[in-house]
């Protein structure tokens, strides 16, 4: 419903275009407009498809794990990073409850936090200790949010998790080193005070011995 361009046709003689010729040329112009519009739409679709493929590649190659699940907690999609973090492959957990990622010994902190956030209709982030498929424990930072469709309705939810096991270990080691340093400083101060008292005692003892 808007101009795409101009079709200009020249004739070598006057009055070359009659009503019939003009009618055919108008039909030709409409066909050209339809063809141009179709090509542009195809080009736009290709661009959109390429953008989607690029976005999918970014998600698939991300080092952070992404979980998509519905309002019943059924997992609909996970990216490959989930296996590196949890030990569960996408084929094992897609179609199952998100509770499968929860360690039994931890009384469902991660799972319970998700459902509390969903029941309140809020986004949430937190730090959790999980038990992997192989039985080893790992620590994650997780962010939960709701995903709306083009109608604005919420039927799916996403969780982005980042493995911070190594960072948490290094942080604990740093805190331990700082505590040991503080203890060493305290011990050094106490030893210095003892030395001052002992120096006085030794000096007075030597003077007393000289008097004797």
Tab-separated table of C-alpha atoms in Angstrom:
chain	number	residue	atom	x	y	z
A	1	UNK	CA	0.000	0.000	0.000
A	2	UNK	CA	2.928	2.366	-0.473
A	3	UNK	CA	5.215	3.158	-3.427
A	4	UNK	CA	8.269	0.948	-3.880
A	5	UNK	CA	9.698	2.828	-6.828
A	6	UNK	CA	8.874	4.173	-10.285
A	7	UNK	CA	8.575	2.228	-13.547
A	8	UNK	CA	9.421	4.503	-16.487
A	9	UNK	CA	9.041	3.257	-20.082
A	10	UNK	CA	10.012	5.375	-23.110
A	11	UNK	CA	8.785	5.048	-26.660
A	12	UNK	CA	10.519	6.270	-29.787
A	13	UNK	CA	7.390	7.776	-31.283
A	14	UNK	CA	4.533	9.961	-30.086
A	15	UNK	CA	1.274	8.518	-28.810
A	16	UNK	CA	2.832	5.009	-28.650
A	17	UNK	CA	0.898	4.077	-25.515
A	18	UNK	CA	-2.840	3.627	-25.859
A	19	UNK	CA	-5.311	2.666	-23.187
A	20	UNK	CA	-4.675	-1.029	-23.774
A	21	UNK	CA	-0.904	-0.628	-23.549
A	22	UNK	CA	-1.239	1.480	-20.370
A	23	UNK	CA	-3.481	-1.181	-18.873
A	24	UNK	CA	-0.878	-3.868	-19.577
A	25	UNK	CA	1.907	-1.668	-18.206
A	26	UNK	CA	-0.079	-1.032	-14.999
A	27	UNK	CA	-0.523	-4.797	-14.613
A	28	UNK	CA	3.219	-5.187	-15.204
A	29	UNK	CA	3.919	-2.583	-12.528
A	30	UNK	CA	1.681	-4.431	-10.077
A	31	UNK	CA	3.471	-7.701	-10.841
A	32	UNK	CA	6.835	-6.006	-10.333
A	33	UNK	CA	5.638	-4.499	-7.039
A	34	UNK	CA	4.493	-7.916	-5.869
A	35	UNK	CA	7.817	-9.439	-6.895
A	36	UNK	CA	9.850	-6.720	-5.170
A	37	UNK	CA	7.751	-7.023	-2.013
A	38	UNK	CA	8.158	-10.806	-2.033
A	39	UNK	CA	11.937	-10.515	-2.450
A	40	UNK	CA	12.148	-7.976	0.366
A	41	UNK	CA	10.035	-10.132	2.649
A	42	UNK	CA	12.221	-13.112	1.816
A	43	UNK	CA	15.317	-11.059	2.565
A	44	UNK	CA	13.824	-9.901	5.885
A	45	UNK	CA	12.893	-13.477	6.785
A	46	UNK	CA	16.440	-14.578	5.994
A	47	UNK	CA	17.813	-11.802	8.193
A	48	UNK	CA	15.481	-12.768	11.037
A	49	UNK	CA	16.390	-16.429	10.612
A	50	UNK	CA	20.103	-15.586	10.648
A	51	UNK	CA	19.609	-13.509	13.812
A	52	UNK	CA	17.775	-16.412	15.434
A	53	UNK	CA	20.531	-18.841	14.455
A	54	UNK	CA	23.140	-16.468	15.862
A	55	UNK	CA	21.187	-16.119	19.117
A	56	UNK	CA	20.764	-19.898	19.299
A	57	UNK	CA	24.512	-20.356	18.770
A	58	UNK	CA	25.269	-17.890	21.563
A	59	UNK	CA	22.952	-19.764	23.948
A	60	UNK	CA	24.261	-23.177	22.885
A	61	UNK	CA	27.909	-22.129	23.298
A	62	UNK	CA	27.434	-20.171	26.516
A	63	UNK	CA	29.461	-21.278	29.549
A	64	UNK	CA	26.519	-20.434	31.784
A	65	UNK	CA	23.633	-22.853	32.049
A	66	UNK	CA	20.150	-21.955	30.856
A	67	UNK	CA	16.996	-23.846	31.852
A	68	UNK	CA	13.559	-23.160	30.355
A	69	UNK	CA	10.537	-24.725	32.070
A	70	UNK	CA	6.767	-24.269	32.135
A	71	UNK	CA	4.522	-23.281	35.027
A	72	UNK	CA	4.288	-26.933	36.133
A	73	UNK	CA	8.066	-27.136	36.521
A	74	UNK	CA	8.542	-29.373	33.479
A	75	UNK	CA	11.852	-28.689	31.752
A	76	UNK	CA	11.410	-27.764	28.091
A	77	UNK	CA	14.980	-26.826	27.169
A	78	UNK	CA	18.485	-26.745	28.619
A	79	UNK	CA	21.684	-25.707	26.880
A	80	UNK	CA	24.799	-27.954	26.786
A	81	UNK	CA	26.497	-26.039	29.643
A	82	UNK	CA	24.011	-27.618	32.061
A	83	UNK	CA	25.777	-30.957	31.695
A	84	UNK	CA	29.155	-29.410	32.560
A	85	UNK	CA	27.661	-27.833	35.685
A	86	UNK	CA	25.224	-30.466	36.985
A	87	UNK	CA	26.358	-33.663	35.261
A	88	UNK	CA	22.886	-34.142	33.736
A	89	UNK	CA	22.749	-34.197	29.937
A	90	UNK	CA	19.895	-32.382	28.134
A	91	UNK	CA	18.476	-35.698	26.922
A	92	UNK	CA	18.176	-36.927	30.515
A	93	UNK	CA	16.276	-34.012	32.005
A	94	UNK	CA	14.204	-32.405	29.227
A	95	UNK	CA	10.572	-33.361	29.841
A	96	UNK	CA	11.166	-34.001	33.555
A	97	UNK	CA	10.572	-31.858	36.628
A	98	UNK	CA	13.188	-29.266	37.499
A	99	UNK	CA	13.329	-30.944	40.892
A	100	UNK	CA	15.652	-33.516	39.302
A	101	UNK	CA	18.467	-30.974	39.723
A	102	UNK	CA	17.950	-30.752	43.487
A	103	UNK	CA	20.212	-32.542	45.951
A	104	UNK	CA	18.294	-34.642	48.480
A	105	UNK	CA	20.553	-33.739	51.411
A	106	UNK	CA	19.874	-30.006	51.060
A	107	UNK	CA	16.097	-30.108	51.676
A	108	UNK	CA	15.263	-28.538	48.327
A	109	UNK	CA	16.667	-25.000	48.749
A	110	UNK	CA	16.987	-24.376	45.019
A	111	UNK	CA	13.679	-25.985	44.098
A	112	UNK	CA	11.780	-24.328	46.964
A	113	UNK	CA	13.204	-20.914	46.106
A	114	UNK	CA	11.979	-21.255	42.534
A	115	UNK	CA	8.424	-22.100	43.567
A	116	UNK	CA	8.308	-19.345	46.154
A	117	UNK	CA	9.294	-16.860	43.443
A	118	UNK	CA	6.708	-18.236	41.003
A	119	UNK	CA	3.929	-18.154	43.579
A	120	UNK	CA	4.695	-14.491	44.302
A	121	UNK	CA	5.151	-13.618	40.627
A	122	UNK	CA	8.601	-12.190	41.151
A	123	UNK	CA	12.092	-12.580	39.782
A	124	UNK	CA	14.710	-13.953	42.119
A	125	UNK	CA	18.432	-14.527	42.408
A	126	UNK	CA	20.457	-16.457	44.956
A	127	UNK	CA	23.389	-18.652	45.818
A	128	UNK	CA	22.824	-22.400	46.207
A	129	UNK	CA	24.818	-25.537	46.966
A	130	UNK	CA	23.726	-28.451	44.803
A	131	UNK	CA	24.580	-32.114	44.533
A	132	UNK	CA	25.666	-33.212	41.070
A	133	UNK	CA	24.743	-36.403	39.299
A	134	UNK	CA	28.093	-37.977	40.257
A	135	UNK	CA	27.508	-37.176	43.940
A	136	UNK	CA	29.914	-34.256	44.184
A	137	UNK	CA	28.735	-30.859	45.387
A	138	UNK	CA	28.874	-27.676	43.383
A	139	UNK	CA	27.879	-24.083	44.066
A	140	UNK	CA	25.868	-21.889	41.727
A	141	UNK	CA	24.593	-18.347	41.416
A	142	UNK	CA	21.102	-18.510	39.887
A	143	UNK	CA	18.785	-15.890	38.388
A	144	UNK	CA	15.104	-16.686	37.744
A	145	UNK	CA	12.692	-14.697	35.590
A	146	UNK	CA	9.393	-15.190	33.774
A	147	UNK	CA	9.124	-15.263	29.971
A	148	UNK	CA	6.114	-13.602	28.299
A	149	UNK	CA	4.792	-14.467	24.837
A	150	UNK	CA	3.784	-11.882	22.206
A	151	UNK	CA	0.359	-11.607	23.882
A	152	UNK	CA	1.967	-10.712	27.215
A	153	UNK	CA	0.945	-13.978	28.877
A	154	UNK	CA	3.438	-15.788	31.115
A	155	UNK	CA	3.584	-19.538	30.614
A	156	UNK	CA	7.310	-20.232	30.773
A	157	UNK	CA	10.168	-19.387	33.092
A	158	UNK	CA	13.927	-19.353	32.737
A	159	UNK	CA	16.811	-19.911	35.138
A	160	UNK	CA	20.351	-18.831	34.331
A	161	UNK	CA	22.949	-20.562	36.498
A	162	UNK	CA	26.666	-19.903	36.806
A	163	UNK	CA	29.069	-22.374	38.372
A	164	UNK	CA	30.940	-20.526	41.131
A	165	UNK	CA	32.417	-23.582	42.855
A	166	UNK	CA	36.013	-22.545	42.186
A	167	UNK	CA	35.366	-18.897	43.098
A	168	UNK	CA	33.695	-19.946	46.365
A	169	UNK	CA	36.636	-22.244	47.202
A	170	UNK	CA	39.151	-19.470	46.536
A	171	UNK	CA	37.084	-17.071	48.642
A	172	UNK	CA	37.027	-19.511	51.561
A	173	UNK	CA	40.778	-20.043	51.233
A	174	UNK	CA	41.298	-16.275	51.250
A	175	UNK	CA	39.157	-15.858	54.365
A	176	UNK	CA	41.089	-18.675	56.058
A	177	UNK	CA	44.392	-17.021	55.153
A	178	UNK	CA	43.131	-13.693	56.504
A	179	UNK	CA	42.079	-15.357	59.772
A	180	UNK	CA	45.477	-17.026	60.105
A	181	UNK	CA	47.174	-13.701	59.421
A	182	UNK	CA	45.059	-12.033	62.104
A	183	UNK	CA	45.915	-14.797	64.580
A	184	UNK	CA	49.602	-14.447	63.734
A	185	UNK	CA	49.420	-10.690	64.309
A	186	UNK	CA	47.657	-11.235	67.631
A	187	UNK	CA	50.190	-13.872	68.695
A	188	UNK	CA	53.042	-11.544	67.745
A	189	UNK	CA	51.550	-8.742	69.842
A	190	UNK	CA	51.047	-11.026	72.850
A	191	UNK	CA	54.593	-12.341	72.514
A	192	UNK	CA	55.889	-8.769	72.427
A	193	UNK	CA	53.988	-7.929	75.627
A	194	UNK	CA	55.353	-11.073	77.288
A	195	UNK	CA	58.868	-10.134	76.235
A	196	UNK	CA	58.473	-6.682	77.784
A	197	UNK	CA	57.332	-8.211	81.102
A	198	UNK	CA	60.044	-10.858	80.997
A	199	UNK	CA	62.685	-8.225	80.281
A	200	UNK	CA	61.647	-6.334	83.405
A	201	UNK	CA	61.649	-9.526	85.483
A	202	UNK	CA	65.060	-10.607	84.188
A	203	UNK	CA	66.562	-7.154	84.803
A	204	UNK	CA	65.198	-6.942	88.341
A	205	UNK	CA	66.341	-10.518	89.061
A	206	UNK	CA	69.869	-9.732	87.882
A	207	UNK	CA	69.948	-6.601	90.071
A	208	UNK	CA	68.713	-8.644	93.052
A	209	UNK	CA	71.411	-11.224	92.489
A	210	UNK	CA	74.042	-8.473	92.367
A	211	UNK	CA	72.744	-7.098	95.669
A	212	UNK	CA	72.975	-10.536	97.260
